Short mmCIF file of C-alpha atoms in Angstrom, two decimals:
data_model
loop_
_atom_site.label_atom_id
_atom_site.label_comp_id
_atom_site.label_asym_id
_atom_site.label_seq_id
_atom_site.Cartn_x
_atom_site.Cartn_y
_atom_site.Cartn_z
CA PRO A 1 -7.11 -41.45 12.89
CA ASP A 2 -10.41 -43.22 12.38
CA ILE A 3 -12.42 -41.17 9.88
CA ASP A 4 -15.67 -42.71 11.14
CA ALA A 5 -15.07 -41.57 14.71
CA PRO A 6 -16.70 -38.36 15.93
CA PRO A 7 -14.46 -35.28 15.90
CA LEU A 8 -12.26 -34.93 18.95
CA PRO A 9 -11.78 -31.66 20.79
CA PRO A 10 -8.28 -30.19 20.75
CA PRO A 11 -6.08 -31.11 23.71
CA PRO A 12 -5.82 -28.62 26.56
CA PRO A 13 -3.30 -25.79 26.00
CA ASP A 14 -0.92 -27.12 28.67
CA SER A 15 -0.78 -30.66 27.26
CA GLY A 16 2.81 -30.48 26.01
CA GLY A 17 2.21 -29.38 22.45
CA PRO A 18 0.02 -30.23 19.51
CA CYS A 19 1.79 -33.52 18.74
CA SER A 20 2.14 -34.84 22.29
CA GLN A 21 -1.10 -36.80 22.67
CA PRO A 22 -2.99 -39.38 20.61
CA PRO A 23 -4.70 -39.10 18.22
CA TYR A 24 -2.97 -35.84 17.34
CA SER A 25 0.46 -37.48 17.58
CA SER A 26 -0.51 -39.79 14.70
CA TYR A 27 -1.14 -36.95 12.24
CA PRO A 28 1.42 -37.04 9.40
CA HIS A 29 2.85 -33.60 10.21
CA CYS A 30 3.64 -34.88 13.73
CA ASN A 31 5.33 -38.10 12.59
CA THR A 32 9.07 -37.45 12.89
CA THR A 33 9.87 -40.66 10.99
CA LEU A 34 8.39 -39.21 7.78
CA PRO A 35 10.48 -37.01 5.47
CA LYS A 36 10.24 -33.30 6.25
CA ALA A 37 8.78 -32.60 2.80
CA THR A 38 5.93 -35.05 3.48
CA ARG A 39 5.22 -33.50 6.88
CA ILE A 40 5.27 -29.95 5.49
CA THR A 41 3.06 -30.89 2.55
CA HIS A 42 0.48 -32.45 4.87
CA LEU A 43 0.45 -29.38 7.07
CA LEU A 44 0.20 -26.86 4.24
CA THR A 45 -2.48 -28.74 2.31
CA HIS A 46 -4.77 -28.66 5.35
CA LEU A 47 -4.42 -24.92 6.00
CA THR A 48 -6.63 -22.40 4.25
CA PRO A 49 -4.99 -19.27 2.78
CA THR A 50 -6.45 -17.23 5.66
CA GLU A 51 -4.99 -19.64 8.22
CA LYS A 52 -1.56 -19.52 6.53
CA ILE A 53 -1.61 -15.73 6.70
CA SER A 54 -2.64 -15.83 10.38
CA LEU A 55 0.57 -17.78 11.14
CA LEU A 56 2.83 -14.97 9.89
CA GLY A 57 2.25 -12.63 12.82
CA HIS A 58 3.55 -12.74 16.36
CA ASP A 59 0.36 -14.39 17.56
CA SER A 60 -1.99 -16.88 16.01
CA PRO A 61 -5.43 -18.28 16.81
CA THR A 62 -5.96 -21.97 17.40
CA ILE A 63 -6.33 -23.84 14.13
CA TYR A 64 -8.28 -27.06 14.51
CA HIS A 65 -9.61 -29.34 11.80
CA PRO A 66 -11.11 -32.51 13.31
CA ARG A 67 -9.19 -35.64 12.33
CA THR A 68 -6.46 -33.81 10.37
CA LEU A 69 -4.88 -30.80 12.07
CA TYR A 70 -4.43 -29.10 15.43
CA LEU A 71 -2.21 -26.07 15.99
CA PRO A 72 -2.64 -24.31 19.33
CA ALA A 73 -2.82 -20.54 19.65
CA TYR A 74 0.49 -18.84 20.38
CA LYS A 75 2.13 -15.50 21.10
CA TRP A 76 5.82 -16.05 20.38
CA TRP A 77 6.79 -12.68 18.92
CA ASN A 78 8.08 -14.18 15.69
CA GLU A 79 7.05 -12.03 12.77
CA GLY A 80 7.09 -13.08 9.14
CA LEU A 81 7.12 -9.40 8.25
CA HIS A 82 10.66 -8.86 9.58
CA GLY A 83 12.08 -12.38 9.42
CA PHE A 84 11.95 -15.24 11.86
CA ALA A 85 13.79 -15.51 15.17
#
């Protein structure tokens, strides 16, 4: 993404997922041609410790960092406390 461009709002919740629309689809963690380790590293380096912890529960708030990261809110009933489904 163009770092000189103004921040973009996150896509609407029903848009098909966080990696389905430009410019979000161009973020490294969305690029399926990159190695998984590269994608994971990009994702984890852009999350704060508080945001990482918020992803361990069955629901999570939207995490949005303009130009680098967009993860929509979810309620999937996967808990890090008891393992992952």
